[in-house]
Amino acid sequence: MRNLIIINSLLLILYSCDPDMVYDNYQKTENGKWTWNDKKVFNFPVTDSLNRYNILINIRHTTEYPKSNLFVFVTIKAPNGYLMSDTVEIQIADKRGKWLGNGFGDIKLISRMYKKGITFRYTGEYAFLIEQGMRLPEIPVTDVGLRIEKFVELK
């Protein structure tokens, strides 16, 4: 129990030390398998239409993942009803089969830049719908996440 408290405290400290993070949320899959009909929806309220942001897709998968890549379908619904859809490829492993994500044991986390330096045209609530787009009806993905962070231009 003591170790759990220490780990949670460290995670909270690390989480609070990320000044660029605006939104970071994960949704679990059922029984560690992401199926075709398991659509993940993330709602993000936008109050500022002037600042620029990066949008990242985060995937936690097991080392039983059978492929080197993952296709996801992303649909963004703006507050005015406008829909934008993309197909995104996320590299999970290199050509030699080495996992590209981080993690210990059989769970790996991969983070992929989806949109860089964008502005949200309208204020209000945006909905991000993420679906797995593989030819397999289920894949060993345990969590799907969406991260939105402030865009920082390197000079």
mmCIF file of N, CA, C and O in Angstrom, residues 60-150:
data_model
loop_
_atom_site.group_PDB
_atom_site.id
_atom_site.type_symbol
_atom_site.label_atom_id
_atom_site.label_comp_id
_atom_site.label_asym_id
_atom_site.label_seq_id
_atom_site.Cartn_x
_atom_site.Cartn_y
_atom_site.Cartn_z
ATOM 1 N N ARG A 60 -1.322 2.520 -25.662
ATOM 2 C CA ARG A 60 -0.670 1.508 -24.821
ATOM 3 C C ARG A 60 -1.046 0.154 -25.398
ATOM 4 O O ARG A 60 -2.223 -0.160 -25.553
ATOM 5 N N HIS A 61 -0.042 -0.634 -25.723
ATOM 6 C CA HIS A 61 -0.277 -1.949 -26.317
ATOM 7 C C HIS A 61 0.580 -2.986 -25.615
ATOM 8 O O HIS A 61 1.556 -2.641 -24.938
ATOM 9 N N THR A 62 0.224 -4.237 -25.799
ATOM 10 C CA THR A 62 1.037 -5.304 -25.223
ATOM 11 C C THR A 62 2.065 -5.749 -26.253
ATOM 12 O O THR A 62 1.963 -5.447 -27.448
ATOM 13 N N THR A 63 3.047 -6.501 -25.787
ATOM 14 C CA THR A 63 4.074 -7.018 -26.689
ATOM 15 C C THR A 63 3.538 -8.173 -27.532
ATOM 16 O O THR A 63 4.270 -8.721 -28.354
ATOM 17 N N GLU A 64 2.282 -8.501 -27.359
ATOM 18 C CA GLU A 64 1.631 -9.495 -28.227
ATOM 19 C C GLU A 64 1.076 -8.846 -29.491
ATOM 20 O O GLU A 64 0.470 -9.532 -30.316
ATOM 21 N N TYR A 65 1.281 -7.543 -29.644
ATOM 22 C CA TYR A 65 0.770 -6.852 -30.832
ATOM 23 C C TYR A 65 1.368 -7.516 -32.069
ATOM 24 O O TYR A 65 2.586 -7.640 -32.188
ATOM 25 N N PRO A 66 0.531 -7.945 -33.031
ATOM 26 C CA PRO A 66 1.014 -8.778 -34.134
ATOM 27 C C PRO A 66 1.618 -8.044 -35.329
ATOM 28 O O PRO A 66 2.133 -8.675 -36.235
ATOM 29 N N LYS A 67 1.559 -6.743 -35.359
ATOM 30 C CA LYS A 67 2.017 -5.980 -36.521
ATOM 31 C C LYS A 67 3.064 -4.954 -36.092
ATOM 32 O O LYS A 67 3.298 -4.736 -34.906
ATOM 33 N N SER A 68 3.662 -4.267 -37.082
ATOM 34 C CA SER A 68 4.622 -3.215 -36.767
ATOM 35 C C SER A 68 3.992 -1.832 -36.831
ATOM 36 O O SER A 68 4.640 -0.846 -36.522
ATOM 37 N N ASN A 69 2.722 -1.771 -37.252
ATOM 38 C CA ASN A 69 2.050 -0.480 -37.331
ATOM 39 C C ASN A 69 0.596 -0.618 -36.882
ATOM 40 O O ASN A 69 0.088 -1.730 -36.697
ATOM 41 N N LEU A 70 -0.020 0.524 -36.708
ATOM 42 C CA LEU A 70 -1.423 0.585 -36.295
ATOM 43 C C LEU A 70 -2.074 1.726 -37.063
ATOM 44 O O LEU A 70 -1.558 2.843 -37.071
ATOM 45 N N PHE A 71 -3.183 1.430 -37.717
ATOM 46 C CA PHE A 71 -3.956 2.476 -38.376
ATOM 47 C C PHE A 71 -5.134 2.840 -37.483
ATOM 48 O O PHE A 71 -5.802 1.956 -36.940
ATOM 49 N N VAL A 72 -5.358 4.144 -37.318
ATOM 50 C CA VAL A 72 -6.517 4.624 -36.585
ATOM 51 C C VAL A 72 -7.247 5.644 -37.459
ATOM 52 O O VAL A 72 -6.644 6.330 -38.276
ATOM 53 N N PHE A 73 -8.554 5.686 -37.266
ATOM 54 C CA PHE A 73 -9.384 6.692 -37.917
ATOM 55 C C PHE A 73 -9.698 7.750 -36.865
ATOM 56 O O PHE A 73 -10.158 7.430 -35.772
ATOM 57 N N VAL A 74 -9.435 9.001 -37.206
ATOM 58 C CA VAL A 74 -9.683 10.109 -36.288
ATOM 59 C C VAL A 74 -10.707 11.040 -36.923
ATOM 60 O O VAL A 74 -10.535 11.467 -38.072
ATOM 61 N N THR A 75 -11.758 11.333 -36.189
ATOM 62 C CA THR A 75 -12.757 12.310 -36.629
ATOM 63 C C THR A 75 -12.845 13.389 -35.572
ATOM 64 O O THR A 75 -12.983 13.094 -34.385
ATOM 65 N N ILE A 76 -12.748 14.627 -36.019
ATOM 66 C CA ILE A 76 -12.867 15.769 -35.116
ATOM 67 C C ILE A 76 -14.172 16.481 -35.456
ATOM 68 O O ILE A 76 -14.410 16.828 -36.611
ATOM 69 N N LYS A 77 -14.979 16.680 -34.426
ATOM 70 C CA LYS A 77 -16.220 17.433 -34.610
ATOM 71 C C LYS A 77 -16.071 18.770 -33.889
ATOM 72 O O LYS A 77 -15.885 18.822 -32.669
ATOM 73 N N ALA A 78 -16.141 19.857 -34.658
ATOM 74 C CA ALA A 78 -16.022 21.209 -34.109
ATOM 75 C C ALA A 78 -17.352 21.636 -33.502
ATOM 76 O O ALA A 78 -18.399 21.054 -33.795
ATOM 77 N N PRO A 79 -17.331 22.672 -32.668
ATOM 78 C CA PRO A 79 -18.574 23.146 -32.042
ATOM 79 C C PRO A 79 -19.641 23.578 -33.042
ATOM 80 O O PRO A 79 -20.829 23.516 -32.740
ATOM 81 N N ASN A 80 -19.241 23.976 -34.249
ATOM 82 C CA ASN A 80 -20.215 24.403 -35.256
ATOM 83 C C ASN A 80 -20.752 23.227 -36.073
ATOM 84 O O ASN A 80 -21.505 23.419 -37.014
ATOM 85 N N GLY A 81 -20.331 21.983 -35.721
ATOM 86 C CA GLY A 81 -20.808 20.797 -36.424
ATOM 87 C C GLY A 81 -19.899 20.322 -37.544
ATOM 88 O O GLY A 81 -20.104 19.244 -38.100
ATOM 89 N N TYR A 82 -18.886 21.110 -37.900
ATOM 90 C CA TYR A 82 -17.959 20.728 -38.962
ATOM 91 C C TYR A 82 -17.209 19.462 -38.557
ATOM 92 O O TYR A 82 -16.732 19.338 -37.428
ATOM 93 N N LEU A 83 -17.098 18.504 -39.500
ATOM 94 C CA LEU A 83 -16.380 17.253 -39.261
ATOM 95 C C LEU A 83 -15.129 17.191 -40.124
ATOM 96 O O LEU A 83 -15.159 17.556 -41.306
ATOM 97 N N MET A 84 -14.051 16.718 -39.526
ATOM 98 C CA MET A 84 -12.810 16.492 -40.259
ATOM 99 C C MET A 84 -12.347 15.084 -39.923
ATOM 100 O O MET A 84 -12.261 14.725 -38.738
ATOM 101 N N SER A 85 -12.063 14.270 -40.942
ATOM 102 C CA SER A 85 -11.640 12.887 -40.703
ATOM 103 C C SER A 85 -10.286 12.619 -41.331
ATOM 104 O O SER A 85 -9.969 13.140 -42.406
ATOM 105 N N ASP A 86 -9.488 11.795 -40.659
ATOM 106 C CA ASP A 86 -8.162 11.404 -41.114
ATOM 107 C C ASP A 86 -7.938 9.928 -40.838
ATOM 108 O O ASP A 86 -8.519 9.372 -39.897
ATOM 109 N N THR A 87 -7.058 9.347 -41.614
ATOM 110 C CA THR A 87 -6.514 8.034 -41.311
ATOM 111 C C THR A 87 -5.067 8.256 -40.900
ATOM 112 O O THR A 87 -4.314 8.914 -41.623
ATOM 113 N N VAL A 88 -4.697 7.749 -39.740
ATOM 114 C CA VAL A 88 -3.368 7.983 -39.186
ATOM 115 C C VAL A 88 -2.671 6.648 -39.006
ATOM 116 O O VAL A 88 -3.241 5.717 -38.441
ATOM 117 N N GLU A 89 -1.426 6.574 -39.479
ATOM 118 C CA GLU A 89 -0.616 5.379 -39.257
ATOM 119 C C GLU A 89 0.347 5.644 -38.113
ATOM 120 O O GLU A 89 1.038 6.668 -38.095
ATOM 121 N N ILE A 90 0.383 4.727 -37.168
ATOM 122 C CA ILE A 90 1.288 4.831 -36.021
ATOM 123 C C ILE A 90 2.261 3.663 -36.091
ATOM 124 O O ILE A 90 1.836 2.501 -36.075
ATOM 125 N N GLN A 91 3.552 3.964 -36.209
ATOM 126 C CA GLN A 91 4.567 2.910 -36.214
ATOM 127 C C GLN A 91 4.732 2.394 -34.787
ATOM 128 O O GLN A 91 4.980 3.161 -33.869
ATOM 129 N N ILE A 92 4.573 1.088 -34.618
ATOM 130 C CA ILE A 92 4.653 0.446 -33.308
ATOM 131 C C ILE A 92 6.035 -0.188 -33.103
ATOM 132 O O ILE A 92 6.559 -0.199 -32.005
ATOM 133 N N ALA A 93 6.599 -0.723 -34.190
ATOM 134 C CA ALA A 93 7.901 -1.394 -34.117
ATOM 135 C C ALA A 93 8.721 -1.025 -35.347
ATOM 136 O O ALA A 93 8.174 -0.660 -36.392
ATOM 137 N N ASP A 94 10.054 -1.147 -35.214
ATOM 138 C CA ASP A 94 10.906 -0.879 -36.370
ATOM 139 C C ASP A 94 10.973 -2.118 -37.264
ATOM 140 O O ASP A 94 10.321 -3.134 -36.991
ATOM 141 N N LYS A 95 11.780 -2.050 -38.319
ATOM 142 C CA LYS A 95 11.850 -3.151 -39.294
ATOM 143 C C LYS A 95 12.378 -4.447 -38.687
ATOM 144 O O LYS A 95 12.109 -5.525 -39.195
ATOM 145 N N ARG A 96 13.137 -4.335 -37.610
ATOM 146 C CA ARG A 96 13.670 -5.531 -36.947
ATOM 147 C C ARG A 96 12.722 -6.082 -35.887
ATOM 148 O O ARG A 96 13.024 -7.062 -35.236
ATOM 149 N N GLY A 97 11.593 -5.397 -35.673
ATOM 150 C CA GLY A 97 10.630 -5.855 -34.677
ATOM 151 C C GLY A 97 10.832 -5.265 -33.291
ATOM 152 O O GLY A 97 10.143 -5.645 -32.352
ATOM 153 N N LYS A 98 11.769 -4.316 -33.152
ATOM 154 C CA LYS A 98 12.008 -3.667 -31.852
ATOM 155 C C LYS A 98 10.892 -2.659 -31.595
ATOM 156 O O LYS A 98 10.583 -1.826 -32.449
ATOM 157 N N TRP A 99 10.293 -2.743 -30.402
ATOM 158 C CA TRP A 99 9.208 -1.828 -30.041
ATOM 159 C C TRP A 99 9.724 -0.408 -29.979
ATOM 160 O O TRP A 99 10.770 -0.135 -29.406
ATOM 161 N N LEU A 100 8.974 0.519 -30.548
ATOM 162 C CA LEU A 100 9.355 1.924 -30.561
ATOM 163 C C LEU A 100 8.876 2.667 -29.318
ATOM 164 O O LEU A 100 9.383 3.734 -29.007
ATOM 165 N N GLY A 101 7.916 2.125 -28.623
ATOM 166 C CA GLY A 101 7.372 2.784 -27.444
ATOM 167 C C GLY A 101 8.219 2.549 -26.203
ATOM 168 O O GLY A 101 9.198 1.797 -26.225
ATOM 169 N N ASN A 102 7.832 3.194 -25.144
ATOM 170 C CA ASN A 102 8.499 3.051 -23.855
ATOM 171 C C ASN A 102 7.660 2.192 -22.934
ATOM 172 O O ASN A 102 6.449 2.096 -23.114
ATOM 173 N N GLY A 103 8.302 1.632 -21.933
ATOM 174 C CA GLY A 103 7.559 0.869 -20.945
ATOM 175 C C GLY A 103 8.351 -0.305 -20.424
ATOM 176 O O GLY A 103 9.391 -0.677 -20.965
ATOM 177 N N PHE A 104 7.843 -0.867 -19.346
ATOM 178 C CA PHE A 104 8.463 -2.015 -18.713
ATOM 179 C C PHE A 104 7.596 -3.234 -18.945
ATOM 180 O O PHE A 104 6.372 -3.129 -19.045
ATOM 181 N N GLY A 105 8.221 -4.383 -19.009
ATOM 182 C CA GLY A 105 7.461 -5.616 -19.143
ATOM 183 C C GLY A 105 6.772 -5.705 -20.489
ATOM 184 O O GLY A 105 7.325 -5.321 -21.518
ATOM 185 N N ASP A 106 5.531 -6.191 -20.471
ATOM 186 C CA ASP A 106 4.838 -6.440 -21.732
ATOM 187 C C ASP A 106 3.886 -5.332 -22.155
ATOM 188 O O ASP A 106 3.112 -5.500 -23.090
ATOM 189 N N ILE A 107 3.933 -4.171 -21.502
ATOM 190 C CA ILE A 107 3.099 -3.021 -21.890
ATOM 191 C C ILE A 107 4.009 -1.903 -22.399
ATOM 192 O O ILE A 107 4.964 -1.517 -21.732
ATOM 193 N N LYS A 108 3.698 -1.395 -23.584
ATOM 194 C CA LYS A 108 4.481 -0.317 -24.194
ATOM 195 C C LYS A 108 3.555 0.859 -24.494
ATOM 196 O O LYS A 108 2.379 0.680 -24.816
ATOM 197 N N LEU A 109 4.100 2.062 -24.399
ATOM 198 C CA LEU A 109 3.367 3.289 -24.699
ATOM 199 C C LEU A 109 4.039 3.972 -25.871
ATOM 200 O O LEU A 109 5.238 4.239 -25.843
ATOM 201 N N ILE A 110 3.243 4.241 -26.897
ATOM 202 C CA ILE A 110 3.748 4.965 -28.063
ATOM 203 C C ILE A 110 2.929 6.242 -28.208
ATOM 204 O O ILE A 110 1.711 6.234 -28.028
ATOM 205 N N SER A 111 3.604 7.335 -28.491
ATOM 206 C CA SER A 111 2.945 8.627 -28.657
ATOM 207 C C SER A 111 3.252 9.127 -30.063
ATOM 208 O O SER A 111 4.411 9.169 -30.464
ATOM 209 N N ARG A 112 2.216 9.509 -30.808
ATOM 210 C CA ARG A 112 2.396 9.940 -32.190
ATOM 211 C C ARG A 112 1.792 11.325 -32.387
ATOM 212 O O ARG A 112 0.639 11.569 -32.023
ATOM 213 N N MET A 113 2.599 12.224 -32.947
ATOM 214 C CA MET A 113 2.106 13.556 -33.268
ATOM 215 C C MET A 113 1.040 13.417 -34.353
ATOM 216 O O MET A 113 1.271 12.830 -35.404
ATOM 217 N N TYR A 114 -0.135 13.970 -34.074
ATOM 218 C CA TYR A 114 -1.232 13.928 -35.041
ATOM 219 C C TYR A 114 -1.339 15.266 -35.779
ATOM 220 O O TYR A 114 -1.376 15.310 -36.995
ATOM 221 N N LYS A 115 -1.386 16.353 -35.044
ATOM 222 C CA LYS A 115 -1.431 17.697 -35.627
ATOM 223 C C LYS A 115 -0.432 18.560 -34.867
ATOM 224 O O LYS A 115 -0.377 18.523 -33.633
ATOM 225 N N LYS A 116 0.340 19.345 -35.593
ATOM 226 C CA LYS A 116 1.360 20.183 -34.966
ATOM 227 C C LYS A 116 1.087 21.655 -35.252
ATOM 228 O O LYS A 116 0.908 22.047 -36.403
ATOM 229 N N GLY A 117 1.051 22.456 -34.187
ATOM 230 C CA GLY A 117 0.927 23.900 -34.320
ATOM 231 C C GLY A 117 -0.395 24.380 -34.896
ATOM 232 O O GLY A 117 -0.439 25.377 -35.604
ATOM 233 N N ILE A 118 -1.483 23.690 -34.554
ATOM 234 C CA ILE A 118 -2.785 24.089 -35.103
ATOM 235 C C ILE A 118 -3.494 25.067 -34.166
ATOM 236 O O ILE A 118 -3.196 25.136 -32.977
ATOM 237 N N THR A 119 -4.428 25.793 -34.721
ATOM 238 C CA THR A 119 -5.328 26.614 -33.912
ATOM 239 C C THR A 119 -6.731 26.035 -34.044
ATOM 240 O O THR A 119 -7.077 25.462 -35.085
ATOM 241 N N PHE A 120 -7.493 26.172 -33.002
ATOM 242 C CA PHE A 120 -8.899 25.786 -33.048
ATOM 243 C C PHE A 120 -9.677 27.017 -33.484
ATOM 244 O O PHE A 120 -9.662 28.035 -32.800
ATOM 245 N N ARG A 121 -10.338 26.930 -34.601
ATOM 246 C CA ARG A 121 -10.997 28.090 -35.201
ATOM 247 C C ARG A 121 -12.145 28.627 -34.352
ATOM 248 O O ARG A 121 -12.395 29.821 -34.299
ATOM 249 N N TYR A 122 -12.865 27.730 -33.692
ATOM 250 C CA TYR A 122 -14.049 28.118 -32.923
ATOM 251 C C TYR A 122 -13.861 27.782 -31.451
ATOM 252 O O TYR A 122 -13.208 26.800 -31.113
ATOM 253 N N THR A 123 -14.459 28.580 -30.596
ATOM 254 C CA THR A 123 -14.489 28.222 -29.183
ATOM 255 C C THR A 123 -15.682 27.303 -28.957
ATOM 256 O O THR A 123 -16.640 27.306 -29.724
ATOM 257 N N GLY A 124 -15.603 26.520 -27.901
ATOM 258 C CA GLY A 124 -16.648 25.557 -27.600
ATOM 259 C C GLY A 124 -16.051 24.167 -27.464
ATOM 260 O O GLY A 124 -14.834 23.987 -27.447
ATOM 261 N N GLU A 125 -16.916 23.167 -27.394
ATOM 262 C CA GLU A 125 -16.440 21.806 -27.166
ATOM 263 C C GLU A 125 -16.179 21.069 -28.479
ATOM 264 O O GLU A 125 -17.064 20.984 -29.331
ATOM 265 N N TYR A 126 -14.979 20.538 -28.599
ATOM 266 C CA TYR A 126 -14.591 19.695 -29.724
ATOM 267 C C TYR A 126 -14.672 18.243 -29.275
ATOM 268 O O TYR A 126 -14.334 17.916 -28.135
ATOM 269 N N ALA A 127 -15.085 17.374 -30.177
ATOM 270 C CA ALA A 127 -15.123 15.941 -29.894
ATOM 271 C C ALA A 127 -14.132 15.248 -30.828
ATOM 272 O O ALA A 127 -14.145 15.484 -32.047
ATOM 273 N N PHE A 128 -13.264 14.442 -30.246
ATOM 274 C CA PHE A 128 -12.289 13.663 -31.004
ATOM 275 C C PHE A 128 -12.708 12.203 -30.906
ATOM 276 O O PHE A 128 -12.744 11.636 -29.813
ATOM 277 N N LEU A 129 -13.022 11.592 -32.029
ATOM 278 C CA LEU A 129 -13.415 10.191 -32.086
ATOM 279 C C LEU A 129 -12.243 9.414 -32.688
ATOM 280 O O LEU A 129 -11.786 9.742 -33.786
ATOM 281 N N ILE A 130 -11.764 8.391 -31.956
ATOM 282 C CA ILE A 130 -10.640 7.584 -32.431
ATOM 283 C C ILE A 130 -11.099 6.132 -32.508
ATOM 284 O O ILE A 130 -11.600 5.578 -31.529
ATOM 285 N N GLU A 131 -10.912 5.532 -33.692
ATOM 286 C CA GLU A 131 -11.299 4.141 -33.930
ATOM 287 C C GLU A 131 -10.093 3.379 -34.461
ATOM 288 O O GLU A 131 -9.291 3.937 -35.210
ATOM 289 N N GLN A 132 -10.007 2.094 -34.119
ATOM 290 C CA GLN A 132 -8.932 1.296 -34.694
ATOM 291 C C GLN A 132 -9.300 0.946 -36.120
ATOM 292 O O GLN A 132 -10.450 0.630 -36.420
ATOM 293 N N GLY A 133 -8.327 1.029 -37.014
ATOM 294 C CA GLY A 133 -8.582 0.814 -38.430
ATOM 295 C C GLY A 133 -7.798 -0.346 -39.015
ATOM 296 O O GLY A 133 -7.444 -0.322 -40.188
ATOM 297 N N MET A 134 -7.522 -1.344 -38.210
ATOM 298 C CA MET A 134 -6.788 -2.505 -38.696
ATOM 299 C C MET A 134 -7.761 -3.506 -39.325
ATOM 300 O O MET A 134 -8.963 -3.432 -39.115
ATOM 301 N N ARG A 135 -7.227 -4.441 -40.058
ATOM 302 C CA ARG A 135 -8.065 -5.483 -40.663
ATOM 303 C C ARG A 135 -8.408 -6.580 -39.667
ATOM 304 O O ARG A 135 -9.157 -7.488 -39.977
ATOM 305 N N LEU A 136 -7.853 -6.486 -38.488
ATOM 306 C CA LEU A 136 -8.132 -7.456 -37.432
ATOM 307 C C LEU A 136 -9.296 -6.952 -36.589
ATOM 308 O O LEU A 136 -9.309 -5.784 -36.195
ATOM 309 N N PRO A 137 -10.261 -7.803 -36.252
ATOM 310 C CA PRO A 137 -11.423 -7.342 -35.476
ATOM 311 C C PRO A 137 -11.072 -6.911 -34.060
ATOM 312 O O PRO A 137 -11.787 -6.129 -33.458
ATOM 313 N N GLU A 138 -9.956 -7.398 -33.522
ATOM 314 C CA GLU A 138 -9.490 -6.933 -32.213
ATOM 315 C C GLU A 138 -7.973 -6.997 -32.183
ATOM 316 O O GLU A 138 -7.359 -7.854 -32.809
ATOM 317 N N ILE A 139 -7.394 -6.030 -31.467
ATOM 318 C CA ILE A 139 -5.940 -5.955 -31.351
ATOM 319 C C ILE A 139 -5.586 -5.726 -29.885
ATOM 320 O O ILE A 139 -6.365 -5.141 -29.131
ATOM 321 N N PRO A 140 -4.385 -6.190 -29.457
ATOM 322 C CA PRO A 140 -4.000 -6.067 -28.050
ATOM 323 C C PRO A 140 -3.538 -4.658 -27.670
ATOM 324 O O PRO A 140 -2.360 -4.402 -27.434
ATOM 325 N N VAL A 141 -4.484 -3.747 -27.637
ATOM 326 C CA VAL A 141 -4.264 -2.367 -27.184
ATOM 327 C C VAL A 141 -5.048 -2.217 -25.897
ATOM 328 O O VAL A 141 -6.244 -2.503 -25.863
ATOM 329 N N THR A 142 -4.373 -1.771 -24.832
ATOM 330 C CA THR A 142 -5.022 -1.681 -23.524
ATOM 331 C C THR A 142 -5.627 -0.312 -23.245
ATOM 332 O O THR A 142 -6.600 -0.207 -22.511
ATOM 333 N N ASP A 143 -5.038 0.742 -23.823
ATOM 334 C CA ASP A 143 -5.510 2.109 -23.577
ATOM 335 C C ASP A 143 -5.302 2.957 -24.819
ATOM 336 O O ASP A 143 -4.312 2.793 -25.539
ATOM 337 N N VAL A 144 -6.213 3.886 -25.042
ATOM 338 C CA VAL A 144 -6.112 4.862 -26.127
ATOM 339 C C VAL A 144 -6.162 6.233 -25.469
ATOM 340 O O VAL A 144 -7.018 6.485 -24.617
ATOM 341 N N GLY A 145 -5.229 7.094 -25.863
ATOM 342 C CA GLY A 145 -5.170 8.405 -25.237
ATOM 343 C C GLY A 145 -5.083 9.538 -26.229
ATOM 344 O O GLY A 145 -4.678 9.360 -27.384
ATOM 345 N N LEU A 146 -5.490 10.702 -25.756
ATOM 346 C CA LEU A 146 -5.390 11.937 -26.536
ATOM 347 C C LEU A 146 -4.716 12.973 -25.656
ATOM 348 O O LEU A 146 -5.095 13.156 -24.491
ATOM 349 N N ARG A 147 -3.714 13.616 -26.226
ATOM 350 C CA ARG A 147 -2.992 14.673 -25.504
ATOM 351 C C ARG A 147 -3.003 15.922 -26.363
ATOM 352 O O ARG A 147 -2.746 15.866 -27.564
ATOM 353 N N ILE A 148 -3.329 17.043 -25.725
ATOM 354 C CA ILE A 148 -3.260 18.341 -26.383
ATOM 355 C C ILE A 148 -2.331 19.195 -25.545
ATOM 356 O O ILE A 148 -2.474 19.276 -24.321
ATOM 357 N N GLU A 149 -1.353 19.769 -26.207
ATOM 358 C CA GLU A 149 -0.359 20.569 -25.489
ATOM 359 C C GLU A 149 -0.112 21.878 -26.233
ATOM 360 O O GLU A 149 -0.388 21.986 -27.432
ATOM 361 N N LYS A 150 0.390 22.850 -25.505
ATOM 362 C CA LYS A 150 0.727 24.128 -26.108
ATOM 363 C C LYS A 150 1.836 23.914 -27.119
ATOM 364 O O LYS A 150 2.771 23.154 -26.896
#
